[in-house]
Short mmCIF file of C-alpha atoms and ligand atoms in Angstrom, two decimals:
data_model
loop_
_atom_site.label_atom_id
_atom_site.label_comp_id
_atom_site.label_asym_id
_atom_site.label_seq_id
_atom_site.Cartn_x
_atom_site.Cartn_y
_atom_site.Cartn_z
CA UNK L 1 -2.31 6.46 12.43
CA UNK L 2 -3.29 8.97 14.63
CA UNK L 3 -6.22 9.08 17.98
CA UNK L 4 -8.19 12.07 16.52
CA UNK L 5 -11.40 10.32 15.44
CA UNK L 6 -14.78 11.30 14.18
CA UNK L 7 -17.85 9.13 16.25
CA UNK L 8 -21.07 9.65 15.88
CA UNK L 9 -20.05 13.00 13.48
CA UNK L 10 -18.09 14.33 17.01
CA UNK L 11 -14.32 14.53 16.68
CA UNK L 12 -12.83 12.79 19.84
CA UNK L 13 -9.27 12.77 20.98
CA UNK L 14 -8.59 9.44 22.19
CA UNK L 15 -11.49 9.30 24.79
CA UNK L 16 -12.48 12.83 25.02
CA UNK L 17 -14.74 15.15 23.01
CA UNK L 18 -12.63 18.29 21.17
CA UNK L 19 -15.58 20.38 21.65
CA UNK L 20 -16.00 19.51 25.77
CA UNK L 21 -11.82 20.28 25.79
CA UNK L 22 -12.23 23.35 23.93
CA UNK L 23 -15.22 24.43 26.81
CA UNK L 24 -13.33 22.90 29.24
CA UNK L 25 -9.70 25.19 28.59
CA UNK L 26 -11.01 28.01 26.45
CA UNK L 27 -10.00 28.63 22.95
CA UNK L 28 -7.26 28.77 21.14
CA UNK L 29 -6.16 25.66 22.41
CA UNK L 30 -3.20 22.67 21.40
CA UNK L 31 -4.63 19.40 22.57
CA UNK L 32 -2.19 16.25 22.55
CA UNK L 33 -2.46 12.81 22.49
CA UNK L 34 -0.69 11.06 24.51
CA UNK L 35 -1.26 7.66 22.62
CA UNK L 36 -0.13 9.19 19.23
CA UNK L 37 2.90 10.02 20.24
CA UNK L 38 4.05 7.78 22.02
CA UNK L 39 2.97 5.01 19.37
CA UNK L 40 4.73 6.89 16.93
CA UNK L 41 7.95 6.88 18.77
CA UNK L 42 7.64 3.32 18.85
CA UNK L 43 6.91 3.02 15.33
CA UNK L 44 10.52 4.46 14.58
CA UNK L 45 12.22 2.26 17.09
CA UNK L 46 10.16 -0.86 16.01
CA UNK L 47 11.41 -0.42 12.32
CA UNK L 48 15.19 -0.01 13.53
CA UNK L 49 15.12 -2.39 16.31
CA UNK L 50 17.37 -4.98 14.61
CA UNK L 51 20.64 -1.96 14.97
CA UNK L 52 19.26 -0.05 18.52
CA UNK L 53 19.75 3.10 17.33
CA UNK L 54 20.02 6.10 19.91
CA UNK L 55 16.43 8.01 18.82
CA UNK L 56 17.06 11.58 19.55
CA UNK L 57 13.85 13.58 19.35
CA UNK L 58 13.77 16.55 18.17
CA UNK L 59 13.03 18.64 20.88
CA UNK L 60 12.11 21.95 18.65
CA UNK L 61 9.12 20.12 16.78
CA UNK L 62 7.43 20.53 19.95
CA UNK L 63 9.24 21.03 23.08
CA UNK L 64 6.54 20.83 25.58
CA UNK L 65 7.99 18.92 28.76
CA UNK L 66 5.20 16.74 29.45
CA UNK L 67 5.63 15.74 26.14
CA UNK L 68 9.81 15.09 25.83
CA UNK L 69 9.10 13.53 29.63
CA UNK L 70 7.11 10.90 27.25
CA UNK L 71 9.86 10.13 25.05
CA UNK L 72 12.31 10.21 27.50
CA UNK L 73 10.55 7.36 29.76
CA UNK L 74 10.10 5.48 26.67
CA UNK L 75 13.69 5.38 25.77
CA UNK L 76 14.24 8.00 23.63
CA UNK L 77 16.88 10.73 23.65
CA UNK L 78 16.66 14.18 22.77
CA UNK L 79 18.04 16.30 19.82
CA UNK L 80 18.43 20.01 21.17
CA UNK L 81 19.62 23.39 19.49
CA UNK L 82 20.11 25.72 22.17
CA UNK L 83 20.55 26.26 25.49
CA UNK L 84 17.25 26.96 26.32
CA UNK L 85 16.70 23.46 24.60
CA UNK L 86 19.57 21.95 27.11
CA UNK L 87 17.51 23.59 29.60
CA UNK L 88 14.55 21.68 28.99
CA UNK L 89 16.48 18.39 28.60
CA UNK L 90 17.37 18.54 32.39
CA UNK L 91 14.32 19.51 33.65
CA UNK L 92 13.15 16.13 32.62
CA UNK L 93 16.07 14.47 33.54
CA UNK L 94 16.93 13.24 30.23
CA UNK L 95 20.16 11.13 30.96
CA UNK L 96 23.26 13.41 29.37
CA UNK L 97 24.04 9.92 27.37
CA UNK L 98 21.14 10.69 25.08
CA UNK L 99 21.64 13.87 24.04
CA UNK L 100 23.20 15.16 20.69
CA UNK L 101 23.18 19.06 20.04
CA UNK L 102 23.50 21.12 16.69
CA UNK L 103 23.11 24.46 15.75
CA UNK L 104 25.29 26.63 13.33
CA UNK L 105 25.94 29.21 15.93
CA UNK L 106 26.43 27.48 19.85
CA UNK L 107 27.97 30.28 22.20
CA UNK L 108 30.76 29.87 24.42
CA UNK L 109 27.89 30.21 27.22
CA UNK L 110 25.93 27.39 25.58
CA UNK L 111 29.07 25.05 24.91
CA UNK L 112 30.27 25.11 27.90
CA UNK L 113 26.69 24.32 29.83
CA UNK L 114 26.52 20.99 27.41
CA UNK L 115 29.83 20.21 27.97
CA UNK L 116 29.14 20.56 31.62
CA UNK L 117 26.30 18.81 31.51
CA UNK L 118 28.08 15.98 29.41
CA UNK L 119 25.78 15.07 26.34
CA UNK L 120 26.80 12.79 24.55
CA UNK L 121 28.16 14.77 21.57
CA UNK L 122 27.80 17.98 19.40
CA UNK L 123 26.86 18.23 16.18
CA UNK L 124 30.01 20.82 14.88
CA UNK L 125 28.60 22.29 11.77
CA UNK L 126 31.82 24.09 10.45
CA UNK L 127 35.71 24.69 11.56
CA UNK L 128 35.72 27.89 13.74
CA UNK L 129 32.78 26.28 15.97
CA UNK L 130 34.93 23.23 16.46
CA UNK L 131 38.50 25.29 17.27
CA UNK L 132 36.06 26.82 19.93
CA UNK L 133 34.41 23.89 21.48
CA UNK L 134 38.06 22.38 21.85
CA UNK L 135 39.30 26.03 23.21
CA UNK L 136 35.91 25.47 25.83
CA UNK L 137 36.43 21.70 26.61
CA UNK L 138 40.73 22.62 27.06
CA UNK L 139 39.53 24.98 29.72
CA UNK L 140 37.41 22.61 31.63
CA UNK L 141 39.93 20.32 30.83
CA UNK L 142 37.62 18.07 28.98
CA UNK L 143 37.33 15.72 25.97
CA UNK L 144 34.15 16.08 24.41
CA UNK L 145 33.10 13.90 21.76
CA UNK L 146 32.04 15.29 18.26
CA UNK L 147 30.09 14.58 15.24
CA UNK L 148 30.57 16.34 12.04
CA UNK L 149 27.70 17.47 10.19
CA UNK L 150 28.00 16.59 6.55
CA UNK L 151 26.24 18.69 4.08
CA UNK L 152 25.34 15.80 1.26
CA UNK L 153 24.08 18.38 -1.39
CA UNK L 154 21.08 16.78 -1.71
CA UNK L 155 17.73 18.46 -2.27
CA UNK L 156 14.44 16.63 -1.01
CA UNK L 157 11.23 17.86 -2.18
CA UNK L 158 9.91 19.75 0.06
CA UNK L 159 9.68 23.66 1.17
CA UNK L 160 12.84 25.97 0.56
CA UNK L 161 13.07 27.17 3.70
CA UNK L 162 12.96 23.85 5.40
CA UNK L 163 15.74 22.45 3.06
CA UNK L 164 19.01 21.91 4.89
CA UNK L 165 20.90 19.70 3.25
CA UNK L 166 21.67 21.67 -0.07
CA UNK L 167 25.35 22.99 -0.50
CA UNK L 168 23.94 26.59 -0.34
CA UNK L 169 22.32 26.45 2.73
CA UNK L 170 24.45 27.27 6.18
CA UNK L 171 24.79 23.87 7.39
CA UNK L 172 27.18 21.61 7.93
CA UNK L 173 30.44 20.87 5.61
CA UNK L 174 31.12 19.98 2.25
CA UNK L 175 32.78 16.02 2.11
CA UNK L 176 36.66 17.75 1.72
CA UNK L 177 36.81 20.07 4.96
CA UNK L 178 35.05 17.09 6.52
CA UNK L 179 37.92 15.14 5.73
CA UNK L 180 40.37 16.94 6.37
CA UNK L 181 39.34 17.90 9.48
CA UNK L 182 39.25 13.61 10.66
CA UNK L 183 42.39 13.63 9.33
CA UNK L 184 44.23 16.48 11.48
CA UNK L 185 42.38 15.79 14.36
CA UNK L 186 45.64 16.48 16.03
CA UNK L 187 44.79 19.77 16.10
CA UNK L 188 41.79 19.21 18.76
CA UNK L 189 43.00 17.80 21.21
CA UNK L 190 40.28 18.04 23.50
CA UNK L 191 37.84 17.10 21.17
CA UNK L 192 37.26 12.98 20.70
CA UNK L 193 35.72 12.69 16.83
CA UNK L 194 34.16 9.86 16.68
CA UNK L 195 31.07 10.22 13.80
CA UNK L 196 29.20 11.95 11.08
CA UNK L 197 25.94 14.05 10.98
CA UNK L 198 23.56 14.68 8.77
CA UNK L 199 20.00 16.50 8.76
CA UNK L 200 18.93 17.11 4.98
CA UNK L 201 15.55 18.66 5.25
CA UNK L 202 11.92 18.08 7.23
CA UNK L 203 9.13 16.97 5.63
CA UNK L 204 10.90 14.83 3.18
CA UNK L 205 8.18 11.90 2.52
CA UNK L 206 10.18 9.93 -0.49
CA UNK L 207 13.53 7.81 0.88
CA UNK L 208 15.45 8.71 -2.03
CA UNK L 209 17.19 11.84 -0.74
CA UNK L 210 17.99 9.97 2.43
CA UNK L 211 19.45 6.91 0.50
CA UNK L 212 21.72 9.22 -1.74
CA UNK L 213 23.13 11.12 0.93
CA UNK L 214 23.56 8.01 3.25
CA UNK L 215 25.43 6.73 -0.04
CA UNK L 216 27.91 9.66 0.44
CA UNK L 217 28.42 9.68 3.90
CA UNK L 218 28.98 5.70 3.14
CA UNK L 219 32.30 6.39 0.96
CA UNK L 220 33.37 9.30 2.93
CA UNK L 221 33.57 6.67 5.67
CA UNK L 222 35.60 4.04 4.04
CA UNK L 223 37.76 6.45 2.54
CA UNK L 224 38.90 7.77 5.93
CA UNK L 225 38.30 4.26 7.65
CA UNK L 226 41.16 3.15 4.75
CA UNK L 227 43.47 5.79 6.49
CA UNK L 228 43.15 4.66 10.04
CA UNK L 229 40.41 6.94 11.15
CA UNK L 230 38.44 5.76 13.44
CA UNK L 231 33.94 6.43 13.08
CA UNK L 232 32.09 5.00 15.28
CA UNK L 233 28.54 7.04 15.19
CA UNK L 234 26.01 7.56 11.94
CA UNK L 235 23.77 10.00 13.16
CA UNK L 236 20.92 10.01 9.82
CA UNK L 237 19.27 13.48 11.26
CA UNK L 238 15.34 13.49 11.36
CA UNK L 239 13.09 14.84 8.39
CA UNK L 240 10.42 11.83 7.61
CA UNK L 241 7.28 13.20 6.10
CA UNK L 242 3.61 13.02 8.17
CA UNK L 243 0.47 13.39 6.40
CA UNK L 244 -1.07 16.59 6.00
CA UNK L 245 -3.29 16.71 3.08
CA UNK L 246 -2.75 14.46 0.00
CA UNK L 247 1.27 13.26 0.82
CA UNK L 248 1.99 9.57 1.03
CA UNK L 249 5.04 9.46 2.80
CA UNK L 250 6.98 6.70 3.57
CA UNK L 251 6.39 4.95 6.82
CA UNK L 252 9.10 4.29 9.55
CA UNK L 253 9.20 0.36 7.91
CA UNK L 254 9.70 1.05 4.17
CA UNK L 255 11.98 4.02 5.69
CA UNK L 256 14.00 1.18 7.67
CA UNK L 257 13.82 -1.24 4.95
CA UNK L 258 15.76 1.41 2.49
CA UNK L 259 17.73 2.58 5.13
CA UNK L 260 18.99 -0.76 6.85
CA UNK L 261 20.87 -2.58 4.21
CA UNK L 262 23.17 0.69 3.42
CA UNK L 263 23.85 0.40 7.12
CA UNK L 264 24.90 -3.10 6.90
CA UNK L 265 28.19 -4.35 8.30
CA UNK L 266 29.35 -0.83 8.62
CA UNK L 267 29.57 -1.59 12.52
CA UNK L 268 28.38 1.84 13.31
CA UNK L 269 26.33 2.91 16.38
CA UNK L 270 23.49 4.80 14.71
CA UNK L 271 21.41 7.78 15.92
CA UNK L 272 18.26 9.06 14.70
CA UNK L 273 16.29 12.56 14.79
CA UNK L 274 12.84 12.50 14.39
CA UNK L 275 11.02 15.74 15.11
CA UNK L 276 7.50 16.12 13.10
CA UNK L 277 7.06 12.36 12.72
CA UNK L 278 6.72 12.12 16.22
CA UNK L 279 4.71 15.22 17.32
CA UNK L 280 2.93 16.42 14.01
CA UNK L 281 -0.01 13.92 14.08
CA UNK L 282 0.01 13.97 17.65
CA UNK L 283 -2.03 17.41 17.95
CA UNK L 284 -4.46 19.34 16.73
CA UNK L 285 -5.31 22.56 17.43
CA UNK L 286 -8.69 24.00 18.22
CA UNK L 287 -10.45 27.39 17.89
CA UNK L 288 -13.50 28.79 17.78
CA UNK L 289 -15.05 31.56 15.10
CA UNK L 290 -15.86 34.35 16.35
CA UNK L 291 -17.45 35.72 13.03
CA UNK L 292 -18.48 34.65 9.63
CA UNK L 293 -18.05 37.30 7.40
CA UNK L 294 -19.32 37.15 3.81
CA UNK L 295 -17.71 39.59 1.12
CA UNK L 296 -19.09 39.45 -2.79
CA UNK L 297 -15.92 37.63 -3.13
CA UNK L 298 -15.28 35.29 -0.35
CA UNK L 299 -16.34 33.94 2.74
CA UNK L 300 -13.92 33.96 5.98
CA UNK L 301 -14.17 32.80 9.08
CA UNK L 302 -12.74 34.65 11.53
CA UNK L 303 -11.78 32.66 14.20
CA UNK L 304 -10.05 33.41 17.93
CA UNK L 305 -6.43 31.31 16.52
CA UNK L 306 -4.28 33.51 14.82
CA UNK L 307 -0.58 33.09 12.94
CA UNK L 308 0.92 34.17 16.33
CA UNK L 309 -0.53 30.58 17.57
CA UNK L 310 -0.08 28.49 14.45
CA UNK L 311 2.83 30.16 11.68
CA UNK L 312 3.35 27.56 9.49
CA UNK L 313 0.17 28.61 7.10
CA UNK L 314 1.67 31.95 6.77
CA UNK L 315 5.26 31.10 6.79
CA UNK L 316 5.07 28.43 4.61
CA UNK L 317 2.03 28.46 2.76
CA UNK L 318 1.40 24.63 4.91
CA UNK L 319 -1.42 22.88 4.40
CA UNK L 320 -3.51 22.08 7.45
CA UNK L 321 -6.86 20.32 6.96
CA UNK L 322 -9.48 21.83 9.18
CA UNK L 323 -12.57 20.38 9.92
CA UNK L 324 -15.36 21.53 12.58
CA UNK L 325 -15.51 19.66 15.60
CA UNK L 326 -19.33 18.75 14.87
CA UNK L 327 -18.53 17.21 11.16
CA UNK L 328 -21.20 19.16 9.06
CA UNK L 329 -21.98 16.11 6.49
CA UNK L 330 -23.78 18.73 3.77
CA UNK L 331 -20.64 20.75 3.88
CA UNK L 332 -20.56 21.18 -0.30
CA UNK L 333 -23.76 22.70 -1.29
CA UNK L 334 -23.84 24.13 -4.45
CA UNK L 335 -22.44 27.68 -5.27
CA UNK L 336 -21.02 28.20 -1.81
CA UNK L 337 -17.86 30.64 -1.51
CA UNK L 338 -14.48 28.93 -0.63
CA UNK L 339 -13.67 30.01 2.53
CA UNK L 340 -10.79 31.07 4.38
CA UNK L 341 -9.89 30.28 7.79
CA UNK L 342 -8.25 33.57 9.11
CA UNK L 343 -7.03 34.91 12.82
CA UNK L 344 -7.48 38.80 13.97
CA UNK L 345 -3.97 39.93 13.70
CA UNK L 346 -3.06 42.62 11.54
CA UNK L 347 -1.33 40.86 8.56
CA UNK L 348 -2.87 39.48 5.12
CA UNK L 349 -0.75 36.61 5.73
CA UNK L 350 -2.85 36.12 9.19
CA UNK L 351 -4.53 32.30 7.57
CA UNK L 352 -4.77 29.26 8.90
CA UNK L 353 -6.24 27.78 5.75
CA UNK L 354 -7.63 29.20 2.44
CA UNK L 355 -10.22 28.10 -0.33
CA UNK L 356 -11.66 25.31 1.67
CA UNK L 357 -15.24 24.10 1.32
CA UNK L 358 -16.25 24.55 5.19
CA UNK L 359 -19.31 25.20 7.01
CA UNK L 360 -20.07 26.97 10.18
CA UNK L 361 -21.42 29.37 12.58
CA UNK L 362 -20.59 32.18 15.13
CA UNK L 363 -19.28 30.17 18.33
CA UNK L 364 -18.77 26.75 16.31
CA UNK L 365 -15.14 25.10 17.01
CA UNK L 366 -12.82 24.27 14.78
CA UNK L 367 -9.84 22.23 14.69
CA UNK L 368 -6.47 22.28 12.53
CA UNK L 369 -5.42 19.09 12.06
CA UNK L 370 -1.76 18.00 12.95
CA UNK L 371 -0.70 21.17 14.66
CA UNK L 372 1.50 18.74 17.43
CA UNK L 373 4.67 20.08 15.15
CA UNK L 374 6.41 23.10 14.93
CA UNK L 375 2.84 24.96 16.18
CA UNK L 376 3.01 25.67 19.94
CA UNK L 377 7.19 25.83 19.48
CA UNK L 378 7.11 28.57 16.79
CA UNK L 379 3.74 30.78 18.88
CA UNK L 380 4.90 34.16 19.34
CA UNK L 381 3.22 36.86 21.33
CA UNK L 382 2.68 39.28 18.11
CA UNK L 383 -0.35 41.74 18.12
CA UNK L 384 0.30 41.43 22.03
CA UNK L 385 -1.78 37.86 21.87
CA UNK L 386 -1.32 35.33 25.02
CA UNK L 387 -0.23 32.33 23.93
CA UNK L 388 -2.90 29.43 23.80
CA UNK L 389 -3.08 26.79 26.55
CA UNK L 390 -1.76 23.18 25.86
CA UNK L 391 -3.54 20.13 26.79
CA UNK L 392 -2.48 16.49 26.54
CA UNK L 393 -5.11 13.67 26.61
CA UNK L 394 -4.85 10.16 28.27
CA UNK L 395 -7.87 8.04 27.44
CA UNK L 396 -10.44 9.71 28.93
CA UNK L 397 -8.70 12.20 30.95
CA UNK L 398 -7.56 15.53 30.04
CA UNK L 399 -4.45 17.49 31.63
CA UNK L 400 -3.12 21.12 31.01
CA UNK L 401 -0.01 20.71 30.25
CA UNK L 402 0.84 24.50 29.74
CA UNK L 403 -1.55 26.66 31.41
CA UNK L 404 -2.63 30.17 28.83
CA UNK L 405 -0.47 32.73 29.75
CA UNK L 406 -1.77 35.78 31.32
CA UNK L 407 -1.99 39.31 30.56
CA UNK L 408 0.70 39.64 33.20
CA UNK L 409 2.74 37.17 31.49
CA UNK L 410 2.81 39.55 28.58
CA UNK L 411 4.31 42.56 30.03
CA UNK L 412 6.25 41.22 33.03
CA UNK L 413 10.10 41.33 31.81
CA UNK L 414 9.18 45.19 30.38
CA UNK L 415 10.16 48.18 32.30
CA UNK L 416 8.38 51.58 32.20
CA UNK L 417 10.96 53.56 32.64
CA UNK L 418 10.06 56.29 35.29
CA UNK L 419 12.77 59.13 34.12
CA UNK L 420 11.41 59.68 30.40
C1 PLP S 501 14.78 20.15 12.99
C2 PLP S 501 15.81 19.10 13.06
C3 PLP S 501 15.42 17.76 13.14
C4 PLP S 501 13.99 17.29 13.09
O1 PLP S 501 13.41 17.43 11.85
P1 PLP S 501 11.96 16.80 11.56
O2 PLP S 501 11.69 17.13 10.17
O3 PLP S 501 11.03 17.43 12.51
O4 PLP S 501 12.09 15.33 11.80
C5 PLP S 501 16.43 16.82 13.26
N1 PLP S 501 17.73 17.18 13.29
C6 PLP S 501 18.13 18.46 13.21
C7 PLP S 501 19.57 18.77 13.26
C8 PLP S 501 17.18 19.46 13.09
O5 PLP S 501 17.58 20.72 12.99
#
């Protein structure tokens, strides 16, 4: 599954020891392995190898270059929402032919960079954002080719917030605008739409969603295939499930083998999305407690990671399992206090875990398991915090692949202002 392994009761990545990283870089730290995720982009294309599908990372699960130069040189495309995003495609040289962009709310500045840059389509998400993308491509005098994201009105299990695929949230289109937008395409003429979109929802560890809403896009796509409309591209978004805690999600072959036969004889070029599957097991992230502090009530560890470095705990009450780096084998004694995992920031919400059954000791390390998702790319610098280092590991060898930004770092874009 993943190359973050307990020998000899000392958690290794791949061929290094956490705890010799963690010396090695400082704490708080993201460490990455390199084997993980690249296995687990091969997992994906290994299930769908009988249709080739275009696999379009999802670049904000992690967007770490060293880490979307990986997937690039193993084949893989990228999925990007911004320009910033775009940005980061090119400075790896992802070839334009591999990437797809969506976003509810692309700029004129941001359109017309991808459209420069020619990707291989956008992801349109509603009617005024494709009048302006044709307005953009007229004045470059382009075509630019266009999927439209379908909103299936499905709803996975899984957190509200990262639900996207329910008719209430704000993306994509309901199966009627859809429609009628393939079918007075006229009125683009500098747009070329050739597929459909859909992302319901991360997280999503059961195929049923995913087999419902393919099931809709399905006889949306005969429908307008019956009128002469041409569809060439099924783009299935990303949104498989990793393990956290207790989940058993689906892995990428019972995901293909639910997937594949809906897909059959459709003759459709198919692109894929995976964001967390990819990164999430392929990091941890390690930190080191700074002070045990007992209250009649509770036990916390305070520890030098914080929410700035890690948000998901607070923003969505996530699970992470956290273990020390030294496993303590009598960790349950009797009687002992459930403990929470907290960072120095300001905030109640400031957790990286709560009620666990963990022991350790001023200076110990910890790590949070399966951080290599939506960690690093959500950091912020709140309470004024630098934002933690990021190392990837290769066997034995260790490389920073984001050095910890400075103090300087912090305050470099602010001006004091000399009149006031
Ligand atoms: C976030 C996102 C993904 C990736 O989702 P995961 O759950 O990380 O696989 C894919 N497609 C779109 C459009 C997204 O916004």
């Amino acid at each position: 599954m993943h190359h973050f392994i307990f020998k000899n009761r000392e958690l290794y990545c791949e061929g290094c020891k956490a705890k010799d990283l963690a010396k090695e870089y400082g704490t708080p730290l993201y460490v990455y392995s390199r084997r993980t995720l690249t296995e687990h982009f091969d997992k994906i294309k290994k299930a769908f190898r009988s249709i080739k599908p275009v696999i379009c990372y999802s670049v904000k699960a992690n967007s770490n270059l060293t880490l979307l130069k990986l997937i690039v040189a193993a084949g893989g495309g990228l999925d990007i929402v911004s320009g910033g995003e775009l940005y980061r495609a090119k400075k790896v040289k992802c070839p334009p032919e591999r990437i797809v962009y969506a976003s509810v709310g692309k700029t004129d500045l941001e359109i017309q960079e991808a459209i420069s840059y020619g990707i291989l389509m956008f992801n349109v998400e509603s009617t005024p954002e494709l009048h302006n993308i044709n307005r953009i491509a007229s004045r470059l005098n382009k075509k630019v080719r266009v999927a439209l994201r379908f909103n299936p009105d499905v709803k996975p299990k899984t957190h509200s917030y990262i639900i996207t695929g329910k008719k209430e949230t704000k993306f994509g289109m309901d199966s009627e605008t859809l429609k009628n937008i393939f079918l007075e395409q006229y009125n683009y003429p500098n747009i070329k739409l050739a597929g459909i979109h859909m992302h319901i929802g991360s997280q999503i560890s059961q195929a049923g969603p995913f087999i419902k809403a393919i099931g809709k896009v399905k006889k949306i796509i005969t429908q307008l295939r019956q009128k002469g409309i041409i569809i060439s591209y099924l783009n299935i978004g990303g949104g498989l499930g990793i393990v956290y805690n207790k989940e058993k999600p689906q892995t990428a072959g019972e995901f293909a083998n639910k997937v594949l036969p809906l897909l059959k004889g459709l003759d459709l070029k198919v692109l894929l999305e995976p964001g967390r599957f990819i990164a999430g097991n392929s990091g941890i992230f390690l930190t080191k407690v700074i002070y045990v502090k007992n209250t009649p009530v509770k036990k916390f560890f305070i520890v030098d990671g914080a929410m700035n470095d890690l948000l998901r705990p607070s923003l969505y009450g996530a699970y992470h399992d956290v273990v020390t780096v030294n496993k303590n084998l009598k960790s349950k004694t009797q009687n002992q206090k459930l403990a929470d995992v907290v960072g120095p920031i300001c905030e109640s919400g400031d957790f990286l875990a709560k009620d666990r059954s963990l022991e350790a000791k001023q200076g110990d390390y910890l790590a949070v398991m399966g951080a290599g998702a939506y960690g690093f790319s959500m950091s912020s610098n709140y309470n004024s915090r630098r934002r933690p280092a990021e190392v990837l590991v290769d066997g034995k060898t260790s490389y920073i692949v984001r050095r910890r930004e400075s103090y300087q770092d912090l305050t470099g874009n602010e001006v004091i202002l000399k009149k006031l």
